[in-house]
Amino acid sequence: EAQVTQNPRYLITVTGKKLTVTCSQNMNHEYMSWYRQDPGLGLRQIYYSMNVEVTDKGDVPEGYKVSRKEKRNFPLILESPSPNQTSLYFCASSLSRPDYNEQFFGPGTRLTVL
Amino acid sequence: DAKTTQPPSMDCAEGRAANLPCNHSTISGNEYVYWYRQIHSQGPQYIIHGLKNNETNEMASLIITEDRKSSTLILPHATLRDTAVYYCIAPTTDTSGTYKYIFGTGTRLKVLA
C-alpha cells in the first residue's frame, strides 16, 4: 500500500532532550516536507526536500533540523526541544514539485514538550 | 504569493450539494488551485486540483472562474463523513525558488443529518 509513515505517533518529552521524528514513504517520491499544525494557525511548513541531499527552509524552520540521505526517509530532528514546539507534526511527500503534484500526508505525530 | 481566502465555517444538509468558495485574486497564470481536506486531526487528504478548466473526479468537482480569481469546490451529495476542514491552496514559487504551500485555516464544513 502506498503510504507515508511517521514514528512515533505520540511523544511526551522534556525541554532540552534531543529527539527525532522519522518519516518514510514507499512511493519513490522526490519531494518531502514537514509541517506543524497549531490551533488557529493551520499547517505551516517547517522544511522541505526536493531530492536526496537537497533541503530547504520553509516558513518556520527555527529549532528544527532535517536530513535527506535516502530518497524514502526524511527525519525531523529537534536538537533541544522547547515547550513552544509542542504541536501536531505532519510529514508529506509528492512525486516531484508540489505545485504540480498532489501531496500525500502521514498520520501525524503529536509532540508535547514539558 | 497567491494567498487564498475562505469562509471559516459552513453547514450543509446531508444529501445536498456542498459548495465551498475560495478567493485567490492574486493567483498568477501558471499557478494551480489545490483542495485538501482534514478530518479531525488526521493527515490532510488531497481532493482535486485545477488550472483553468473545471475538473471532476470521484470525490468532487472544481469550478474555476474565467478570470481565475476564485473557485468553488462542490461535493455533490454530502454525507456525514464529509464533515472536515477544507483547505484551498494556490502553491507558488517565490523569487528565490522556494516553494510556498500555504494552507491557511480553511473552511470547517459540518454536514448535518
PDB file of C-alpha atoms in Angstrom:
ATOM      1  CA  GLU A   1       0.000   0.000   0.000  1.00  0.00           C
ATOM      2  CA  ALA A   2       1.323   3.425  -0.970  1.00  0.00           C
ATOM      3  CA  GLN A   3       1.774   5.441   2.183  1.00  0.00           C
ATOM      4  CA  VAL A   4       3.703   7.887   4.298  1.00  0.00           C
ATOM      5  CA  THR A   5       4.543   6.627   7.775  1.00  0.00           C
ATOM      6  CA  GLN A   6       5.638   8.585  10.816  1.00  0.00           C
ATOM      7  CA  ASN A   7       7.047   7.439  14.133  1.00  0.00           C
ATOM      8  CA  PRO A   8       6.331   7.896  16.893  1.00  0.00           C
ATOM      9  CA  ARG A   9       2.667   8.875  16.684  1.00  0.00           C
ATOM     10  CA  TYR A  10       2.690  10.353  20.176  1.00  0.00           C
ATOM     11  CA  LEU A  11       5.618  11.649  22.196  1.00  0.00           C
ATOM     12  CA  ILE A  12       5.921  13.412  25.517  1.00  0.00           C
ATOM     13  CA  THR A  13       9.380  14.708  26.334  1.00  0.00           C
ATOM     14  CA  VAL A  14      11.145  17.328  28.428  1.00  0.00           C
ATOM     15  CA  THR A  15      12.842  20.547  27.456  1.00  0.00           C
ATOM     16  CA  GLY A  16      16.306  20.076  26.003  1.00  0.00           C
ATOM     17  CA  LYS A  17      16.180  16.335  25.345  1.00  0.00           C
ATOM     18  CA  LYS A  18      17.078  15.721  21.718  1.00  0.00           C
ATOM     19  CA  LEU A  19      14.520  13.802  19.700  1.00  0.00           C
ATOM     20  CA  THR A  20      13.951  12.579  16.152  1.00  0.00           C
ATOM     21  CA  VAL A  21      10.645  12.018  14.404  1.00  0.00           C
ATOM     22  CA  THR A  22      11.012   9.654  11.482  1.00  0.00           C
ATOM     23  CA  CYS A  23       9.164   9.890   8.173  1.00  0.00           C
ATOM     24  CA  SER A  24       9.249   7.316   5.411  1.00  0.00           C
ATOM     25  CA  GLN A  25       7.446   6.976   2.074  1.00  0.00           C
ATOM     26  CA  ASN A  26       7.273   3.967  -0.250  1.00  0.00           C
ATOM     27  CA  MET A  27       6.228   5.762  -3.433  1.00  0.00           C
ATOM     28  CA  ASN A  28       9.677   6.772  -4.722  1.00  0.00           C
ATOM     29  CA  HIS A  29       8.690  10.421  -4.345  1.00  0.00           C
ATOM     30  CA  GLU A  30      11.290  13.108  -4.875  1.00  0.00           C
ATOM     31  CA  TYR A  31       9.672  15.806  -2.749  1.00  0.00           C
ATOM     32  CA  MET A  32       9.163  15.516   1.011  1.00  0.00           C
ATOM     33  CA  SER A  33       8.109  18.089   3.552  1.00  0.00           C
ATOM     34  CA  TRP A  34       7.411  18.665   7.232  1.00  0.00           C
ATOM     35  CA  TYR A  35       4.548  20.771   8.616  1.00  0.00           C
ATOM     36  CA  ARG A  36       3.407  21.698  12.067  1.00  0.00           C
ATOM     37  CA  GLN A  37      -0.179  22.425  12.980  1.00  0.00           C
ATOM     38  CA  ASP A  38      -1.221  24.595  15.880  1.00  0.00           C
ATOM     39  CA  PRO A  39      -4.741  25.679  16.868  1.00  0.00           C
ATOM     40  CA  GLY A  40      -5.907  28.682  14.866  1.00  0.00           C
ATOM     41  CA  LEU A  41      -2.807  28.753  12.664  1.00  0.00           C
ATOM     42  CA  GLY A  42      -3.399  25.996  10.128  1.00  0.00           C
ATOM     43  CA  LEU A  43      -0.476  23.990   8.787  1.00  0.00           C
ATOM     44  CA  ARG A  44       2.856  25.737   8.494  1.00  0.00           C
ATOM     45  CA  GLN A  45       5.791  24.367   6.562  1.00  0.00           C
ATOM     46  CA  ILE A  46       8.991  23.710   8.512  1.00  0.00           C
ATOM     47  CA  TYR A  47      11.418  22.250   5.970  1.00  0.00           C
ATOM     48  CA  TYR A  48      11.188  20.550   2.629  1.00  0.00           C
ATOM     49  CA  SER A  49      13.429  18.487   0.374  1.00  0.00           C
ATOM     50  CA  MET A  50      13.349  18.343  -3.399  1.00  0.00           C
ATOM     51  CA  ASN A  51      15.552  15.248  -3.545  1.00  0.00           C
ATOM     52  CA  VAL A  52      18.366  13.388  -1.795  1.00  0.00           C
ATOM     53  CA  GLU A  53      20.814  15.782  -0.113  1.00  0.00           C
ATOM     54  CA  VAL A  54      18.687  18.794  -1.114  1.00  0.00           C
ATOM     55  CA  THR A  55      16.811  20.504   1.721  1.00  0.00           C
ATOM     56  CA  ASP A  56      15.390  23.981   2.167  1.00  0.00           C
ATOM     57  CA  LYS A  57      13.744  26.051   4.865  1.00  0.00           C
ATOM     58  CA  GLY A  58      10.023  26.570   4.975  1.00  0.00           C
ATOM     59  CA  ASP A  59       8.193  29.254   6.910  1.00  0.00           C
ATOM     60  CA  VAL A  60       9.032  28.142  10.463  1.00  0.00           C
ATOM     61  CA  PRO A  61      12.431  26.348  10.450  1.00  0.00           C
ATOM     62  CA  GLU A  62      13.839  27.721  13.733  1.00  0.00           C
ATOM     63  CA  GLY A  63      14.663  24.983  16.236  1.00  0.00           C
ATOM     64  CA  TYR A  64      14.473  22.156  13.707  1.00  0.00           C
ATOM     65  CA  LYS A  65      16.891  20.223  11.537  1.00  0.00           C
ATOM     66  CA  VAL A  66      16.282  17.731   8.755  1.00  0.00           C
ATOM     67  CA  SER A  67      18.324  15.408   6.595  1.00  0.00           C
ATOM     68  CA  ARG A  68      17.679  13.520   3.367  1.00  0.00           C
ATOM     69  CA  LYS A  69      20.304  10.825   2.979  1.00  0.00           C
ATOM     70  CA  GLU A  70      17.960   8.412   1.256  1.00  0.00           C
ATOM     71  CA  LYS A  71      15.049   9.107  -1.018  1.00  0.00           C
ATOM     72  CA  ARG A  72      12.472   7.361   1.162  1.00  0.00           C
ATOM     73  CA  ASN A  73      13.360   8.902   4.551  1.00  0.00           C
ATOM     74  CA  PHE A  74      13.132  12.460   5.819  1.00  0.00           C
ATOM     75  CA  PRO A  75      13.642  12.648   9.607  1.00  0.00           C
ATOM     76  CA  LEU A  76      12.825  15.757  11.626  1.00  0.00           C
ATOM     77  CA  ILE A  77      15.314  16.489  14.387  1.00  0.00           C
ATOM     78  CA  LEU A  78      14.739  18.678  17.430  1.00  0.00           C
ATOM     79  CA  GLU A  79      18.187  19.194  18.960  1.00  0.00           C
ATOM     80  CA  SER A  80      16.918  20.991  22.070  1.00  0.00           C
ATOM     81  CA  PRO A  81      13.124  20.914  22.204  1.00  0.00           C
ATOM     82  CA  SER A  82      11.260  23.711  23.937  1.00  0.00           C
ATOM     83  CA  PRO A  83       7.612  23.952  25.057  1.00  0.00           C
ATOM     84  CA  ASN A  84       6.752  26.184  22.078  1.00  0.00           C
ATOM     85  CA  GLN A  85       7.467  23.192  19.836  1.00  0.00           C
ATOM     86  CA  THR A  86       4.526  21.338  21.329  1.00  0.00           C
ATOM     87  CA  SER A  87       2.436  20.716  18.240  1.00  0.00           C
ATOM     88  CA  LEU A  88       0.974  18.234  15.771  1.00  0.00           C
ATOM     89  CA  TYR A  89       3.516  17.390  13.076  1.00  0.00           C
ATOM     90  CA  PHE A  90       2.838  16.050   9.599  1.00  0.00           C
ATOM     91  CA  CYS A  91       5.195  14.669   7.022  1.00  0.00           C
ATOM     92  CA  ALA A  92       4.178  14.751   3.358  1.00  0.00           C
ATOM     93  CA  SER A  93       5.565  13.625   0.014  1.00  0.00           C
ATOM     94  CA  SER A  94       4.813  14.179  -3.653  1.00  0.00           C
ATOM     95  CA  LEU A  95       6.121  12.771  -6.907  1.00  0.00           C
ATOM     96  CA  SER A  96       8.038  15.946  -7.684  1.00  0.00           C
ATOM     97  CA  ARG A  97       7.488  19.684  -7.264  1.00  0.00           C
ATOM     98  CA  PRO A  98       4.431  20.257  -5.063  1.00  0.00           C
ATOM     99  CA  ASP A  99       2.884  22.977  -7.201  1.00  0.00           C
ATOM    100  CA  TYR A 100       2.366  20.409  -9.961  1.00  0.00           C
ATOM    101  CA  ASN A 101       1.655  17.307  -7.890  1.00  0.00           C
ATOM    102  CA  GLU A 102      -0.628  16.325  -5.041  1.00  0.00           C
ATOM    103  CA  GLN A 103       0.935  15.736  -1.647  1.00  0.00           C
ATOM    104  CA  PHE A 104       0.400  12.586   0.399  1.00  0.00           C
ATOM    105  CA  PHE A 105       0.381  13.111   4.143  1.00  0.00           C
ATOM    106  CA  GLY A 106       1.363  10.888   7.021  1.00  0.00           C
ATOM    107  CA  PRO A 107      -0.904  10.265  10.018  1.00  0.00           C
ATOM    108  CA  GLY A 108       0.754  12.864  12.212  1.00  0.00           C
ATOM    109  CA  THR A 109       2.920  12.934  15.335  1.00  0.00           C
ATOM    110  CA  ARG A 110       1.583  14.663  18.417  1.00  0.00           C
ATOM    111  CA  LEU A 111       4.513  16.080  20.376  1.00  0.00           C
ATOM    112  CA  THR A 112       4.328  17.518  23.872  1.00  0.00           C
ATOM    113  CA  VAL A 113       7.396  19.228  25.328  1.00  0.00           C
ATOM    114  CA  LEU A 114       7.209  19.807  29.092  1.00  0.00           C
TER     115      LEU A 114
ATOM    116  CA  ASP B   1       2.425  34.790  -3.128  1.00  0.00           C
ATOM    117  CA  ALA B   2      -1.008  33.656  -4.255  1.00  0.00           C
ATOM    118  CA  LYS B   3      -2.917  33.762  -0.983  1.00  0.00           C
ATOM    119  CA  THR B   4      -6.380  32.306  -0.606  1.00  0.00           C
ATOM    120  CA  THR B   5      -9.411  33.402   1.397  1.00  0.00           C
ATOM    121  CA  GLN B   6     -12.104  31.020   2.593  1.00  0.00           C
ATOM    122  CA  PRO B   7     -15.117  31.389   4.907  1.00  0.00           C
ATOM    123  CA  PRO B   8     -14.276  29.970   8.327  1.00  0.00           C
ATOM    124  CA  SER B   9     -17.277  27.660   8.533  1.00  0.00           C
ATOM    125  CA  MET B  10     -20.294  26.322   6.626  1.00  0.00           C
ATOM    126  CA  ASP B  11     -23.132  23.919   7.273  1.00  0.00           C
ATOM    127  CA  CYS B  12     -24.725  21.601   4.730  1.00  0.00           C
ATOM    128  CA  ALA B  13     -27.641  19.186   4.965  1.00  0.00           C
ATOM    129  CA  GLU B  14     -26.825  15.546   4.361  1.00  0.00           C
ATOM    130  CA  GLY B  15     -27.545  14.539   0.766  1.00  0.00           C
ATOM    131  CA  ARG B  16     -27.370  18.085  -0.524  1.00  0.00           C
ATOM    132  CA  ALA B  17     -24.545  19.623  -2.509  1.00  0.00           C
ATOM    133  CA  ALA B  18     -21.885  21.416  -0.502  1.00  0.00           C
ATOM    134  CA  ASN B  19     -20.389  24.414  -2.315  1.00  0.00           C
ATOM    135  CA  LEU B  20     -17.185  25.698  -0.744  1.00  0.00           C
ATOM    136  CA  PRO B  21     -15.880  29.008  -2.129  1.00  0.00           C
ATOM    137  CA  CYS B  22     -12.306  30.239  -2.295  1.00  0.00           C
ATOM    138  CA  ASN B  23     -10.916  33.591  -3.375  1.00  0.00           C
ATOM    139  CA  HIS B  24      -7.429  33.702  -4.882  1.00  0.00           C
ATOM    140  CA  SER B  25      -7.400  37.106  -6.551  1.00  0.00           C
ATOM    141  CA  THR B  26      -3.586  37.330  -6.700  1.00  0.00           C
ATOM    142  CA  ILE B  27      -3.055  34.000  -8.425  1.00  0.00           C
ATOM    143  CA  SER B  28      -0.811  34.094 -11.472  1.00  0.00           C
ATOM    144  CA  GLY B  29      -1.455  32.442 -14.794  1.00  0.00           C
ATOM    145  CA  ASN B  30       0.535  29.268 -14.194  1.00  0.00           C
ATOM    146  CA  GLU B  31      -0.427  28.583 -10.574  1.00  0.00           C
ATOM    147  CA  TYR B  32      -2.738  25.684  -9.860  1.00  0.00           C
ATOM    148  CA  VAL B  33      -5.509  25.647  -7.273  1.00  0.00           C
ATOM    149  CA  TYR B  34      -5.480  22.638  -4.957  1.00  0.00           C
ATOM    150  CA  TRP B  35      -8.079  21.429  -2.480  1.00  0.00           C
ATOM    151  CA  TYR B  36      -7.374  19.214   0.519  1.00  0.00           C
ATOM    152  CA  ARG B  37      -9.457  18.223   3.492  1.00  0.00           C
ATOM    153  CA  GLN B  38      -8.603  17.225   7.029  1.00  0.00           C
ATOM    154  CA  ILE B  39     -10.882  15.050   9.113  1.00  0.00           C
ATOM    155  CA  HIS B  40     -10.360  15.627  12.832  1.00  0.00           C
ATOM    156  CA  SER B  41      -6.575  15.671  13.325  1.00  0.00           C
ATOM    157  CA  GLN B  42      -5.740  13.166  10.604  1.00  0.00           C
ATOM    158  CA  GLY B  43      -3.273  13.997   7.846  1.00  0.00           C
ATOM    159  CA  PRO B  44      -4.756  16.208   5.127  1.00  0.00           C
ATOM    160  CA  GLN B  45      -6.168  14.343   2.144  1.00  0.00           C
ATOM    161  CA  TYR B  46      -5.901  15.537  -1.446  1.00  0.00           C
ATOM    162  CA  ILE B  47      -9.242  16.129  -3.162  1.00  0.00           C
ATOM    163  CA  ILE B  48      -8.745  17.792  -6.529  1.00  0.00           C
ATOM    164  CA  HIS B  49      -6.778  20.457  -8.360  1.00  0.00           C
ATOM    165  CA  GLY B  50      -7.123  22.576 -11.479  1.00  0.00           C
ATOM    166  CA  LEU B  51      -5.552  25.334 -13.533  1.00  0.00           C
ATOM    167  CA  LYS B  52      -8.130  26.884 -15.840  1.00  0.00           C
ATOM    168  CA  ASN B  53     -10.733  24.318 -16.766  1.00  0.00           C
ATOM    169  CA  ASN B  54     -13.341  22.846 -14.490  1.00  0.00           C
ATOM    170  CA  GLU B  55     -12.354  19.470 -13.104  1.00  0.00           C
ATOM    171  CA  THR B  56     -14.275  16.489 -11.750  1.00  0.00           C
ATOM    172  CA  ASN B  57     -13.190  13.289 -10.063  1.00  0.00           C
ATOM    173  CA  GLU B  58     -14.836  10.653  -7.914  1.00  0.00           C
ATOM    174  CA  MET B  59     -14.735  12.888  -4.855  1.00  0.00           C
ATOM    175  CA  ALA B  60     -15.698  16.340  -6.060  1.00  0.00           C
ATOM    176  CA  SER B  61     -15.936  18.952  -8.775  1.00  0.00           C
ATOM    177  CA  LEU B  62     -13.865  22.109  -9.040  1.00  0.00           C
ATOM    178  CA  ILE B  63     -15.253  25.172 -10.770  1.00  0.00           C
ATOM    179  CA  ILE B  64     -12.719  27.913 -11.549  1.00  0.00           C
ATOM    180  CA  THR B  65     -13.928  31.306 -12.746  1.00  0.00           C
ATOM    181  CA  GLU B  66     -12.758  32.503 -16.122  1.00  0.00           C
ATOM    182  CA  ASP B  67     -10.584  35.210 -14.572  1.00  0.00           C
ATOM    183  CA  ARG B  68      -9.187  32.586 -12.152  1.00  0.00           C
ATOM    184  CA  LYS B  69      -9.706  34.866  -9.174  1.00  0.00           C
ATOM    185  CA  SER B  70     -11.958  32.416  -7.380  1.00  0.00           C
ATOM    186  CA  SER B  71     -13.043  28.803  -7.360  1.00  0.00           C
ATOM    187  CA  THR B  72     -15.697  26.585  -5.818  1.00  0.00           C
ATOM    188  CA  LEU B  73     -15.329  23.041  -4.585  1.00  0.00           C
ATOM    189  CA  ILE B  74     -18.532  21.072  -4.965  1.00  0.00           C
ATOM    190  CA  LEU B  75     -19.313  17.906  -3.033  1.00  0.00           C
ATOM    191  CA  PRO B  76     -22.392  16.775  -4.972  1.00  0.00           C
ATOM    192  CA  HIS B  77     -24.098  14.694  -2.274  1.00  0.00           C
ATOM    193  CA  ALA B  78     -22.575  15.492   1.089  1.00  0.00           C
ATOM    194  CA  THR B  79     -22.523  12.760   3.732  1.00  0.00           C
ATOM    195  CA  LEU B  80     -21.735  12.916   7.433  1.00  0.00           C
ATOM    196  CA  ARG B  81     -18.263  11.589   6.617  1.00  0.00           C
ATOM    197  CA  ASP B  82     -17.567  14.752   4.628  1.00  0.00           C
ATOM    198  CA  THR B  83     -17.527  16.780   7.840  1.00  0.00           C
ATOM    199  CA  ALA B  84     -13.983  18.162   7.835  1.00  0.00           C
ATOM    200  CA  VAL B  85     -11.837  21.249   7.373  1.00  0.00           C
ATOM    201  CA  TYR B  86     -11.368  22.044   3.684  1.00  0.00           C
ATOM    202  CA  TYR B  87      -8.270  23.883   2.509  1.00  0.00           C
ATOM    203  CA  CYS B  88      -7.890  25.796  -0.745  1.00  0.00           C
ATOM    204  CA  ILE B  89      -4.260  26.296  -1.716  1.00  0.00           C
ATOM    205  CA  ALA B  90      -2.526  28.052  -4.573  1.00  0.00           C
ATOM    206  CA  PRO B  91       1.084  26.819  -4.430  1.00  0.00           C
ATOM    207  CA  THR B  92       3.663  29.216  -5.735  1.00  0.00           C
ATOM    208  CA  THR B  93       7.383  29.716  -6.074  1.00  0.00           C
ATOM    209  CA  ASP B  94       8.980  32.893  -4.795  1.00  0.00           C
ATOM    210  CA  THR B  95      11.832  34.786  -6.465  1.00  0.00           C
ATOM    211  CA  SER B  96      14.449  32.670  -4.694  1.00  0.00           C
ATOM    212  CA  GLY B  97      12.901  29.457  -5.996  1.00  0.00           C
ATOM    213  CA  THR B  98      11.353  28.471  -2.662  1.00  0.00           C
ATOM    214  CA  TYR B  99       8.074  26.628  -2.927  1.00  0.00           C
ATOM    215  CA  LYS B 100       5.276  28.197  -0.918  1.00  0.00           C
ATOM    216  CA  TYR B 101       2.483  25.868   0.114  1.00  0.00           C
ATOM    217  CA  ILE B 102       0.240  27.930   2.386  1.00  0.00           C
ATOM    218  CA  PHE B 103      -2.641  26.033   3.958  1.00  0.00           C
ATOM    219  CA  GLY B 104      -4.331  28.820   5.871  1.00  0.00           C
ATOM    220  CA  THR B 105      -7.126  27.951   8.307  1.00  0.00           C
ATOM    221  CA  GLY B 106      -9.593  26.571   5.752  1.00  0.00           C
ATOM    222  CA  THR B 107     -13.384  26.168   5.928  1.00  0.00           C
ATOM    223  CA  ARG B 108     -14.863  23.958   8.603  1.00  0.00           C
ATOM    224  CA  LEU B 109     -17.729  22.114   6.883  1.00  0.00           C
ATOM    225  CA  LYS B 110     -20.310  20.493   9.071  1.00  0.00           C
ATOM    226  CA  VAL B 111     -22.729  18.112   7.387  1.00  0.00           C
ATOM    227  CA  LEU B 112     -25.985  17.910   9.306  1.00  0.00           C
ATOM    228  CA  ALA B 113     -28.183  14.808   9.496  1.00  0.00           C
TER     229      ALA B 113
END
